[in-house]
PDB file of C-alpha atoms and ligand atoms in Angstrom:
ATOM      1  CA  UNK A 891     -72.642  -4.548 -49.109  1.00 49.00           C
ATOM      2  CA  UNK A 892     -69.615  -3.225 -50.961  1.00 61.00           C
ATOM      3  CA  UNK A 893     -70.141  -0.809 -53.775  1.00 79.00           C
ATOM      4  CA  UNK A 894     -67.973  -1.527 -56.777  1.00 92.00           C
ATOM      5  CA  UNK A 895     -68.887   1.614 -58.694  1.00 95.00           C
ATOM      6  CA  UNK A 896     -66.065   3.901 -59.692  1.00 97.00           C
ATOM      7  CA  UNK A 897     -68.282   6.354 -61.528  1.00 98.00           C
ATOM      8  CA  UNK A 898     -71.980   7.039 -61.197  1.00 98.00           C
ATOM      9  CA  UNK A 899     -73.692   9.773 -63.170  1.00 98.00           C
ATOM     10  CA  UNK A 900     -77.253  10.566 -62.228  1.00 98.00           C
ATOM     11  CA  UNK A 901     -79.636  12.645 -64.360  1.00 98.00           C
ATOM     12  CA  UNK A 902     -76.868  14.960 -65.562  1.00 98.00           C
ATOM     13  CA  UNK A 903     -77.861  18.182 -67.343  1.00 98.00           C
ATOM     14  CA  UNK A 904     -75.169  20.482 -68.728  1.00 98.00           C
ATOM     15  CA  UNK A 905     -75.287  23.661 -70.747  1.00 97.00           C
ATOM     16  CA  UNK A 906     -72.885  26.115 -72.266  1.00 96.00           C
ATOM     17  CA  UNK A 907     -73.918  29.714 -72.820  1.00 93.00           C
ATOM     18  CA  UNK A 908     -77.481  28.688 -71.905  1.00 92.00           C
ATOM     19  CA  UNK A 909     -77.511  26.049 -74.652  1.00 96.00           C
ATOM     20  CA  UNK A 910     -78.315  22.610 -73.194  1.00 97.00           C
ATOM     21  CA  UNK A 911     -75.843  19.945 -74.392  1.00 98.00           C
ATOM     22  CA  UNK A 912     -76.194  17.054 -71.943  1.00 98.00           C
ATOM     23  CA  UNK A 913     -79.821  16.193 -71.216  1.00 97.00           C
ATOM     24  CA  UNK A 914     -80.541  13.730 -68.439  1.00 98.00           C
ATOM     25  CA  UNK A 915     -77.596  11.384 -68.814  1.00 98.00           C
ATOM     26  CA  UNK A 916     -77.199   8.340 -66.552  1.00 98.00           C
ATOM     27  CA  UNK A 917     -74.134   6.118 -66.478  1.00 98.00           C
ATOM     28  CA  UNK A 918     -72.640   3.653 -64.059  1.00 98.00           C
ATOM     29  CA  UNK A 919     -69.126   2.228 -64.371  1.00 98.00           C
ATOM     30  CA  UNK A 920     -67.781  -0.444 -62.019  1.00 98.00           C
ATOM     31  CA  UNK A 921     -64.222  -1.362 -61.109  1.00 97.00           C
ATOM     32  CA  UNK A 922     -62.531  -3.565 -63.673  1.00 97.00           C
ATOM     33  CA  UNK A 923     -64.796  -2.491 -66.514  1.00 97.00           C
ATOM     34  CA  UNK A 924     -64.205  -0.928 -69.919  1.00 97.00           C
ATOM     35  CA  UNK A 925     -67.089   1.113 -71.320  1.00 98.00           C
ATOM     36  CA  UNK A 926     -67.196   2.526 -74.828  1.00 98.00           C
ATOM     37  CA  UNK A 927     -69.239   5.565 -75.794  1.00 98.00           C
ATOM     38  CA  UNK A 928     -70.136   6.007 -79.435  1.00 96.00           C
ATOM     39  CA  UNK A 929     -72.469   8.392 -81.223  1.00 94.00           C
ATOM     40  CA  UNK A 930     -72.723  10.813 -84.095  1.00 93.00           C
ATOM     41  CA  UNK A 931     -70.706  14.021 -84.213  1.00 93.00           C
ATOM     42  CA  UNK A 932     -72.175  16.638 -81.944  1.00 95.00           C
ATOM     43  CA  UNK A 933     -74.043  14.159 -79.723  1.00 96.00           C
ATOM     44  CA  UNK A 934     -72.201  15.448 -76.629  1.00 97.00           C
ATOM     45  CA  UNK A 935     -69.471  12.838 -76.078  1.00 97.00           C
ATOM     46  CA  UNK A 936     -66.563  15.253 -75.625  1.00 97.00           C
ATOM     47  CA  UNK A 937     -68.699  17.522 -73.468  1.00 98.00           C
ATOM     48  CA  UNK A 938     -69.477  14.583 -71.202  1.00 98.00           C
ATOM     49  CA  UNK A 939     -65.772  13.703 -70.969  1.00 98.00           C
ATOM     50  CA  UNK A 940     -64.817  17.285 -70.109  1.00 98.00           C
ATOM     51  CA  UNK A 941     -67.599  17.656 -67.556  1.00 98.00           C
ATOM     52  CA  UNK A 942     -66.531  14.466 -65.760  1.00 98.00           C
ATOM     53  CA  UNK A 943     -63.004  15.915 -65.587  1.00 98.00           C
ATOM     54  CA  UNK A 944     -64.351  19.231 -64.249  1.00 97.00           C
ATOM     55  CA  UNK A 945     -63.903  21.611 -67.197  1.00 96.00           C
ATOM     56  CA  UNK A 946     -64.912  25.063 -65.902  1.00 94.00           C
ATOM     57  CA  UNK A 947     -66.643  26.282 -69.090  1.00 94.00           C
ATOM     58  CA  UNK A 948     -69.576  23.935 -68.773  1.00 97.00           C
ATOM     59  CA  UNK A 949     -72.423  24.610 -66.381  1.00 97.00           C
ATOM     60  CA  UNK A 950     -74.026  21.670 -64.615  1.00 98.00           C
ATOM     61  CA  UNK A 951     -77.665  22.622 -64.176  1.00 97.00           C
ATOM     62  CA  UNK A 952     -78.899  19.375 -62.647  1.00 98.00           C
ATOM     63  CA  UNK A 953     -77.700  15.955 -61.550  1.00 98.00           C
ATOM     64  CA  UNK A 954     -74.686  14.395 -59.884  1.00 98.00           C
ATOM     65  CA  UNK A 955     -71.263  12.969 -60.706  1.00 98.00           C
ATOM     66  CA  UNK A 956     -70.094  10.480 -58.102  1.00 98.00           C
ATOM     67  CA  UNK A 957     -66.573   9.092 -57.993  1.00 97.00           C
ATOM     68  CA  UNK A 958     -65.967   6.199 -55.616  1.00 95.00           C
ATOM     69  CA  UNK A 959     -69.088   7.126 -53.636  1.00 94.00           C
ATOM     70  CA  UNK A 960     -67.982  10.732 -53.276  1.00 97.00           C
ATOM     71  CA  UNK A 961     -69.935  13.558 -54.883  1.00 98.00           C
ATOM     72  CA  UNK A 962     -67.438  15.418 -57.108  1.00 98.00           C
ATOM     73  CA  UNK A 963     -70.011  17.331 -59.191  1.00 98.00           C
ATOM     74  CA  UNK A 964     -68.718  20.768 -58.249  1.00 97.00           C
ATOM     75  CA  UNK A 965     -65.093  19.977 -57.441  1.00 97.00           C
ATOM     76  CA  UNK A 966     -62.199  21.673 -59.255  1.00 97.00           C
ATOM     77  CA  UNK A 967     -60.419  19.696 -61.981  1.00 97.00           C
ATOM     78  CA  UNK A 968     -57.112  19.444 -60.084  1.00 95.00           C
ATOM     79  CA  UNK A 969     -58.878  17.932 -57.066  1.00 95.00           C
ATOM     80  CA  UNK A 970     -60.628  15.396 -59.309  1.00 96.00           C
ATOM     81  CA  UNK A 971     -57.344  14.594 -60.976  1.00 96.00           C
ATOM     82  CA  UNK A 972     -55.770  13.888 -57.603  1.00 94.00           C
ATOM     83  CA  UNK A 973     -58.667  11.570 -56.885  1.00 95.00           C
ATOM     84  CA  UNK A 974     -57.791   9.586 -59.994  1.00 95.00           C
ATOM     85  CA  UNK A 975     -59.788  11.022 -62.908  1.00 97.00           C
ATOM     86  CA  UNK A 976     -57.741  11.299 -66.071  1.00 98.00           C
ATOM     87  CA  UNK A 977     -58.851  12.711 -69.422  1.00 98.00           C
ATOM     88  CA  UNK A 978     -56.976  12.272 -72.690  1.00 97.00           C
ATOM     89  CA  UNK A 979     -58.304  15.103 -74.858  1.00 95.00           C
ATOM     90  CA  UNK A 980     -59.744  14.683 -78.347  1.00 93.00           C
ATOM     91  CA  UNK A 981     -57.859  17.856 -79.279  1.00 94.00           C
ATOM     92  CA  UNK A 982     -54.803  18.146 -76.989  1.00 96.00           C
ATOM     93  CA  UNK A 983     -53.673  21.754 -76.559  1.00 95.00           C
ATOM     94  CA  UNK A 984     -50.224  23.047 -77.436  1.00 97.00           C
ATOM     95  CA  UNK A 985     -48.422  24.817 -74.589  1.00 97.00           C
ATOM     96  CA  UNK A 986     -45.615  26.914 -76.083  1.00 96.00           C
ATOM     97  CA  UNK A 987     -42.792  27.736 -73.700  1.00 96.00           C
ATOM     98  CA  UNK A 988     -43.385  24.743 -71.423  1.00 97.00           C
ATOM     99  CA  UNK A 989     -41.068  21.790 -71.877  1.00 97.00           C
ATOM    100  CA  UNK A 990     -42.831  18.465 -72.130  1.00 98.00           C
ATOM    101  CA  UNK A 991     -40.435  16.921 -69.624  1.00 98.00           C
ATOM    102  CA  UNK A 992     -41.100  19.643 -67.010  1.00 97.00           C
ATOM    103  CA  UNK A 993     -44.826  19.364 -67.622  1.00 97.00           C
ATOM    104  CA  UNK A 994     -44.835  15.592 -67.168  1.00 98.00           C
ATOM    105  CA  UNK A 995     -42.685  15.708 -64.042  1.00 98.00           C
ATOM    106  CA  UNK A 996     -44.793  18.411 -62.493  1.00 97.00           C
ATOM    107  CA  UNK A 997     -48.004  16.431 -63.188  1.00 96.00           C
ATOM    108  CA  UNK A 998     -46.410  13.290 -61.757  1.00 97.00           C
ATOM    109  CA  UNK A 999     -45.061  14.970 -58.628  1.00 97.00           C
ATOM    110  CA  UNK A1000     -48.268  16.796 -57.897  1.00 95.00           C
ATOM    111  CA  UNK A1001     -50.132  13.466 -58.009  1.00 95.00           C
ATOM    112  CA  UNK A1002     -47.460  11.935 -55.753  1.00 95.00           C
ATOM    113  CA  UNK A1003     -47.909  14.813 -53.278  1.00 95.00           C
ATOM    114  CA  UNK A1004     -51.638  14.272 -53.244  1.00 93.00           C
ATOM    115  CA  UNK A1005     -51.085  10.619 -52.275  1.00 91.00           C
ATOM    116  CA  UNK A1006     -48.327  11.491 -49.749  1.00 95.00           C
ATOM    117  CA  UNK A1007     -45.835   9.606 -51.892  1.00 95.00           C
ATOM    118  CA  UNK A1008     -42.249  10.423 -52.721  1.00 96.00           C
ATOM    119  CA  UNK A1009     -41.624  13.068 -55.399  1.00 98.00           C
ATOM    120  CA  UNK A1010     -38.961  12.351 -57.993  1.00 98.00           C
ATOM    121  CA  UNK A1011     -35.914  14.507 -58.733  1.00 97.00           C
ATOM    122  CA  UNK A1012     -35.207  15.288 -62.408  1.00 96.00           C
ATOM    123  CA  UNK A1013     -32.785  12.400 -62.898  1.00 97.00           C
ATOM    124  CA  UNK A1014     -34.958   9.675 -61.355  1.00 97.00           C
ATOM    125  CA  UNK A1015     -37.939  11.010 -63.237  1.00 98.00           C
ATOM    126  CA  UNK A1016     -36.027  10.957 -66.502  1.00 97.00           C
ATOM    127  CA  UNK A1017     -35.324   7.261 -65.935  1.00 97.00           C
ATOM    128  CA  UNK A1018     -38.980   6.514 -65.215  1.00 97.00           C
ATOM    129  CA  UNK A1019     -40.341   8.465 -68.168  1.00 97.00           C
ATOM    130  CA  UNK A1020     -37.880   6.864 -70.555  1.00 97.00           C
ATOM    131  CA  UNK A1021     -39.227   3.410 -69.687  1.00 96.00           C
ATOM    132  CA  UNK A1022     -42.752   4.628 -70.413  1.00 96.00           C
ATOM    133  CA  UNK A1023     -41.663   6.196 -73.697  1.00 95.00           C
ATOM    134  CA  UNK A1024     -40.129   2.911 -74.812  1.00 95.00           C
ATOM    135  CA  UNK A1025     -43.311   1.008 -74.067  1.00 92.00           C
ATOM    136  CA  UNK A1026     -45.274   3.212 -76.475  1.00 92.00           C
ATOM    137  CA  UNK A1027     -42.496   3.409 -79.027  1.00 91.00           C
ATOM    138  CA  UNK A1028     -42.083   7.176 -78.652  1.00 94.00           C
ATOM    139  CA  UNK A1029     -38.762   8.946 -79.249  1.00 96.00           C
ATOM    140  CA  UNK A1030     -37.158  10.686 -76.241  1.00 95.00           C
ATOM    141  CA  UNK A1031     -36.742  13.798 -78.385  1.00 96.00           C
ATOM    142  CA  UNK A1032     -40.383  14.580 -77.543  1.00 97.00           C
ATOM    143  CA  UNK A1033     -39.368  15.235 -73.940  1.00 97.00           C
ATOM    144  CA  UNK A1034     -37.275  18.233 -74.912  1.00 96.00           C
ATOM    145  CA  UNK A1035     -39.911  19.842 -77.058  1.00 97.00           C
ATOM    146  CA  UNK A1036     -42.667  22.087 -75.757  1.00 98.00           C
ATOM    147  CA  UNK A1037     -45.909  20.374 -74.800  1.00 98.00           C
ATOM    148  CA  UNK A1038     -47.569  19.247 -78.041  1.00 98.00           C
ATOM    149  CA  UNK A1039     -46.098  22.191 -79.954  1.00 97.00           C
ATOM    150  CA  UNK A1040     -45.851  21.206 -83.606  1.00 96.00           C
ATOM    151  CA  UNK A1041     -46.637  17.564 -82.766  1.00 96.00           C
ATOM    152  CA  UNK A1042     -48.528  15.679 -85.467  1.00 94.00           C
ATOM    153  CA  UNK A1043     -52.041  14.459 -84.625  1.00 92.00           C
ATOM    154  CA  UNK A1044     -50.740  10.982 -83.824  1.00 92.00           C
ATOM    155  CA  UNK A1045     -47.842  12.324 -81.739  1.00 94.00           C
ATOM    156  CA  UNK A1046     -50.246  14.394 -79.650  1.00 95.00           C
ATOM    157  CA  UNK A1047     -52.329  11.285 -79.007  1.00 94.00           C
ATOM    158  CA  UNK A1048     -49.238   9.356 -77.947  1.00 94.00           C
ATOM    159  CA  UNK A1049     -48.324  12.167 -75.581  1.00 96.00           C
ATOM    160  CA  UNK A1050     -51.765  11.828 -73.966  1.00 96.00           C
ATOM    161  CA  UNK A1051     -51.204   8.089 -73.540  1.00 95.00           C
ATOM    162  CA  UNK A1052     -47.802   8.802 -72.029  1.00 96.00           C
ATOM    163  CA  UNK A1053     -49.532  10.899 -69.354  1.00 97.00           C
ATOM    164  CA  UNK A1054     -52.023   8.109 -68.785  1.00 96.00           C
ATOM    165  CA  UNK A1055     -49.203   5.590 -68.270  1.00 94.00           C
ATOM    166  CA  UNK A1056     -47.455   7.916 -65.872  1.00 95.00           C
ATOM    167  CA  UNK A1057     -50.347   8.660 -63.547  1.00 94.00           C
ATOM    168  CA  UNK A1058     -51.975   5.875 -61.619  1.00 88.00           C
ATOM    169  CA  UNK A1059     -55.594   6.618 -62.558  1.00 95.00           C
ATOM    170  CA  UNK A1060     -58.825   5.232 -61.178  1.00 96.00           C
ATOM    171  CA  UNK A1061     -60.876   6.336 -64.157  1.00 98.00           C
ATOM    172  CA  UNK A1062     -59.237   7.016 -67.517  1.00 98.00           C
ATOM    173  CA  UNK A1063     -61.377   8.744 -70.125  1.00 98.00           C
ATOM    174  CA  UNK A1064     -59.909   8.521 -73.616  1.00 97.00           C
ATOM    175  CA  UNK A1065     -61.638  10.831 -76.087  1.00 97.00           C
ATOM    176  CA  UNK A1066     -61.065   9.561 -79.641  1.00 96.00           C
ATOM    177  CA  UNK A1067     -57.528   8.552 -78.771  1.00 94.00           C
ATOM    178  CA  UNK A1068     -57.572   6.339 -81.860  1.00 93.00           C
ATOM    179  CA  UNK A1069     -58.086   9.149 -84.357  1.00 90.00           C
ATOM    180  CA  UNK A1070     -54.900  10.203 -86.114  1.00 87.00           C
ATOM    181  CA  UNK A1071     -53.016   7.032 -85.167  1.00 91.00           C
ATOM    182  CA  UNK A1072     -51.669   4.687 -87.812  1.00 91.00           C
ATOM    183  CA  UNK A1073     -52.496   1.016 -87.406  1.00 92.00           C
ATOM    184  CA  UNK A1074     -49.176   0.090 -85.748  1.00 92.00           C
ATOM    185  CA  UNK A1075     -49.517   2.907 -83.214  1.00 91.00           C
ATOM    186  CA  UNK A1076     -53.133   1.908 -82.616  1.00 93.00           C
ATOM    187  CA  UNK A1077     -52.141  -1.694 -81.848  1.00 93.00           C
ATOM    188  CA  UNK A1078     -49.315  -0.577 -79.596  1.00 92.00           C
ATOM    189  CA  UNK A1079     -51.439   1.871 -77.663  1.00 92.00           C
ATOM    190  CA  UNK A1080     -54.239  -0.661 -77.286  1.00 94.00           C
ATOM    191  CA  UNK A1081     -51.736  -3.131 -75.867  1.00 93.00           C
ATOM    192  CA  UNK A1082     -50.650  -0.540 -73.299  1.00 91.00           C
ATOM    193  CA  UNK A1083     -54.218   0.331 -72.374  1.00 94.00           C
ATOM    194  CA  UNK A1084     -55.055  -3.361 -71.920  1.00 94.00           C
ATOM    195  CA  UNK A1085     -51.949  -3.763 -69.802  1.00 91.00           C
ATOM    196  CA  UNK A1086     -53.031  -0.894 -67.534  1.00 91.00           C
ATOM    197  CA  UNK A1087     -56.604  -2.055 -67.104  1.00 93.00           C
ATOM    198  CA  UNK A1088     -57.085  -3.962 -63.852  1.00 94.00           C
ATOM    199  CA  UNK A1089     -59.697  -4.834 -61.250  1.00 94.00           C
ATOM    200  CA  UNK A1090     -59.225  -1.545 -59.391  1.00 94.00           C
ATOM    201  CA  UNK A1091     -59.650   0.908 -62.220  1.00 96.00           C
ATOM    202  CA  UNK A1092     -61.974   1.572 -65.133  1.00 98.00           C
ATOM    203  CA  UNK A1093     -61.730   2.929 -68.645  1.00 98.00           C
ATOM    204  CA  UNK A1094     -64.163   5.025 -70.639  1.00 98.00           C
ATOM    205  CA  UNK A1095     -63.360   4.947 -74.352  1.00 97.00           C
ATOM    206  CA  UNK A1096     -64.974   7.439 -76.674  1.00 97.00           C
ATOM    207  CA  UNK A1097     -64.585   6.287 -80.241  1.00 94.00           C
ATOM    208  CA  UNK A1098     -66.087   6.279 -83.696  1.00 84.00           C
ATOM    209  CA  UNK A1099     -64.421   3.157 -84.909  1.00 84.00           C
ATOM    210  CA  UNK A1100     -65.144  -0.465 -84.288  1.00 86.00           C
ATOM    211  CA  UNK A1101     -61.546  -1.229 -85.313  1.00 86.00           C
ATOM    212  CA  UNK A1102     -60.329   0.187 -81.998  1.00 92.00           C
ATOM    213  CA  UNK A1103     -62.769  -2.024 -80.111  1.00 93.00           C
ATOM    214  CA  UNK A1104     -61.276  -5.069 -81.838  1.00 92.00           C
ATOM    215  CA  UNK A1105     -58.148  -4.401 -79.801  1.00 95.00           C
ATOM    216  CA  UNK A1106     -59.785  -3.302 -76.553  1.00 95.00           C
ATOM    217  CA  UNK A1107     -62.888  -5.324 -75.756  1.00 94.00           C
ATOM    218  CA  UNK A1108     -65.470  -3.191 -73.985  1.00 96.00           C
ATOM    219  CA  UNK A1109     -67.866  -4.706 -71.459  1.00 97.00           C
ATOM    220  CA  UNK A1110     -70.536  -2.235 -72.581  1.00 98.00           C
ATOM    221  CA  UNK A1111     -71.093   0.001 -75.584  1.00 97.00           C
ATOM    222  CA  UNK A1112     -73.285   3.065 -75.038  1.00 97.00           C
ATOM    223  CA  UNK A1113     -74.741   5.090 -77.858  1.00 96.00           C
ATOM    224  CA  UNK A1114     -75.195   8.801 -77.252  1.00 96.00           C
ATOM    225  CA  UNK A1115     -77.631  11.016 -79.086  1.00 95.00           C
ATOM    226  CA  UNK A1116     -78.782  14.532 -78.187  1.00 95.00           C
ATOM    227  CA  UNK A1117     -76.888  14.577 -74.933  1.00 97.00           C
ATOM    228  CA  UNK A1118     -77.948  11.304 -73.410  1.00 96.00           C
ATOM    229  CA  UNK A1119     -77.485   7.567 -73.757  1.00 97.00           C
ATOM    230  CA  UNK A1120     -80.149   6.102 -75.995  1.00 95.00           C
ATOM    231  CA  UNK A1121     -78.901   2.526 -76.105  1.00 95.00           C
ATOM    232  CA  UNK A1122     -76.552   0.256 -74.146  1.00 97.00           C
ATOM    233  CA  UNK A1123     -75.331  -3.042 -75.561  1.00 96.00           C
ATOM    234  CA  UNK A1124     -72.293  -5.304 -75.571  1.00 95.00           C
ATOM    235  CA  UNK A1125     -69.225  -5.260 -77.843  1.00 94.00           C
ATOM    236  CA  UNK A1126     -71.339  -6.564 -80.722  1.00 93.00           C
ATOM    237  CA  UNK A1127     -73.192  -3.216 -80.850  1.00 93.00           C
ATOM    238  CA  UNK A1128     -70.081  -1.610 -82.341  1.00 92.00           C
ATOM    239  CA  UNK A1129     -69.977  -4.273 -85.066  1.00 91.00           C
ATOM    240  CA  UNK A1130     -73.605  -3.588 -85.970  1.00 91.00           C
ATOM    241  CA  UNK A1131     -72.985   0.160 -86.129  1.00 90.00           C
ATOM    242  CA  UNK A1132     -69.994  -0.349 -88.386  1.00 89.00           C
ATOM    243  CA  UNK A1133     -72.232  -2.348 -90.727  1.00 90.00           C
ATOM    244  CA  UNK A1134     -75.484  -0.410 -90.631  1.00 90.00           C
ATOM    245  CA  UNK A1135     -74.653   3.049 -89.224  1.00 89.00           C
ATOM    246  CA  UNK A1136     -76.144   4.802 -86.209  1.00 89.00           C
ATOM    247  CA  UNK A1137     -79.647   4.681 -87.664  1.00 84.00           C
ATOM    248  CA  UNK A1138     -79.591   0.966 -86.830  1.00 79.00           C
ATOM    249  CA  UNK A1139     -79.885   1.922 -83.151  1.00 80.00           C
ATOM    250  CA  UNK A1140     -82.793   4.275 -83.700  1.00 72.00           C
ATOM    251  CA  UNK A1141     -84.741   1.390 -85.268  1.00 65.00           C
ATOM    252  CA  UNK A1142     -84.283  -1.116 -82.420  1.00 58.00           C
TER     253      UNK A1142
HETATM  254  P1  LIG B2650     -69.152  15.095 -79.822  1.00 57.89           P
HETATM  255  O1  LIG B2650     -67.890  14.959 -79.037  1.00 57.89           O
HETATM  256  O2  LIG B2650     -70.131  13.998 -79.571  1.00 57.89           O
HETATM  257  O3  LIG B2650     -68.881  15.263 -81.294  1.00 57.89           O
HETATM  258  P2  LIG B2650     -69.384  17.652 -78.434  1.00 57.89           P
HETATM  259  O4  LIG B2650     -69.556  17.318 -77.003  1.00 57.89           O
HETATM  260  O5  LIG B2650     -68.050  18.110 -78.879  1.00 57.89           O
HETATM  261  O6  LIG B2650     -69.886  16.410 -79.339  1.00 57.89           O
HETATM  262  O7  LIG B2650     -70.440  18.773 -78.826  1.00 57.89           O
HETATM  263  C1  LIG B2650     -71.841  18.662 -78.556  1.00 57.89           C
HETATM  264  C2  LIG B2650     -72.547  19.934 -78.971  1.00 57.89           C
HETATM  265  O8  LIG B2650     -72.185  20.980 -78.073  1.00 57.89           O
HETATM  266  C3  LIG B2650     -72.172  20.416 -80.361  1.00 57.89           C
HETATM  267  O9  LIG B2650     -73.307  20.940 -80.962  1.00 57.89           O
HETATM  268  C4  LIG B2650     -71.141  21.517 -80.069  1.00 57.89           C
HETATM  269  O10 LIG B2650     -71.105  22.475 -81.083  1.00 57.89           O
HETATM  270  C5  LIG B2650     -71.654  22.089 -78.761  1.00 57.89           C
HETATM  271  N1  LIG B2650     -70.562  22.645 -77.947  1.00 57.89           N
HETATM  272  C6  LIG B2650     -69.604  21.946 -77.288  1.00 57.89           C
HETATM  273  N2  LIG B2650     -68.722  22.760 -76.662  1.00 57.89           N
HETATM  274  C7  LIG B2650     -69.136  24.023 -76.945  1.00 57.89           C
HETATM  275  C8  LIG B2650     -68.653  25.321 -76.611  1.00 57.89           C
HETATM  276  N3  LIG B2650     -67.557  25.473 -75.865  1.00 57.89           N
HETATM  277  N4  LIG B2650     -69.354  26.385 -77.063  1.00 57.89           N
HETATM  278  C9  LIG B2650     -70.471  26.221 -77.818  1.00 57.89           C
HETATM  279  N5  LIG B2650     -70.975  25.033 -78.175  1.00 57.89           N
HETATM  280  C10 LIG B2650     -70.328  23.946 -77.754  1.00 57.89           C
HETATM  281 MG1  LIG B2651     -65.897  14.778 -79.571  1.00 57.89          MG
END
């Protein structure tokens, strides 16, 4: 029997400075699927995203993270990235002194190396990245600036999407990518995400807003509370939450 799971999380427990944040979380994402994770502030959504990507600050005290049937629970973030995990941060960091273009090319080439594929010289890369920029309606001036330095909230989010478009990911985790985007940017970025989604990859969308899920239809909507998933429904769940708030879930 073939296993279609891209991501399986089993009984995950995570703490930071001895404070438990994720408490017994289970999640299973198959190829070709889009899953949304919603939940009140502080419910552990960003922590989950960072732990899947391998953030070193968080301590996994129990459970497993399995990517394509391989246990990656204790692997370093760069190794996971080479295996196809991508995280667009809720709060992208500014990296003064590092040009965005150099950063993007180095991320691209290191992924190419990991797959034994051809690396691109600066000129060929410039051509490739310009096509991607056009598709998300981003000005090429952002290539010459330092990574995220002085970018507006929306520009930082676009820069995360640019990275997503550049790397051929198996699992893309987008943490509140919609926040800070105006409605035109939101539509454009949704179009690009839909275009990228295919039968061999999967997308995990963390969001607060049903509006985003009007543009990207999730197969499942999970509600997180106190570090685990308390409810899983279909796209309609987001509509109900928009109407009645998260307390609606607690009452089901
Ligand atoms: P969400 O993304 O759902 O809003 P987070 O995962 O960001 O929630 O945070 C969950 C809880 O963990 C919050 O109470 C937050 O303050 C705490 N937390 C997250 N990261 C850290 C950290 N680095 N140090 C201390 N507490 C943290
Ligand atoms: Mg968050």
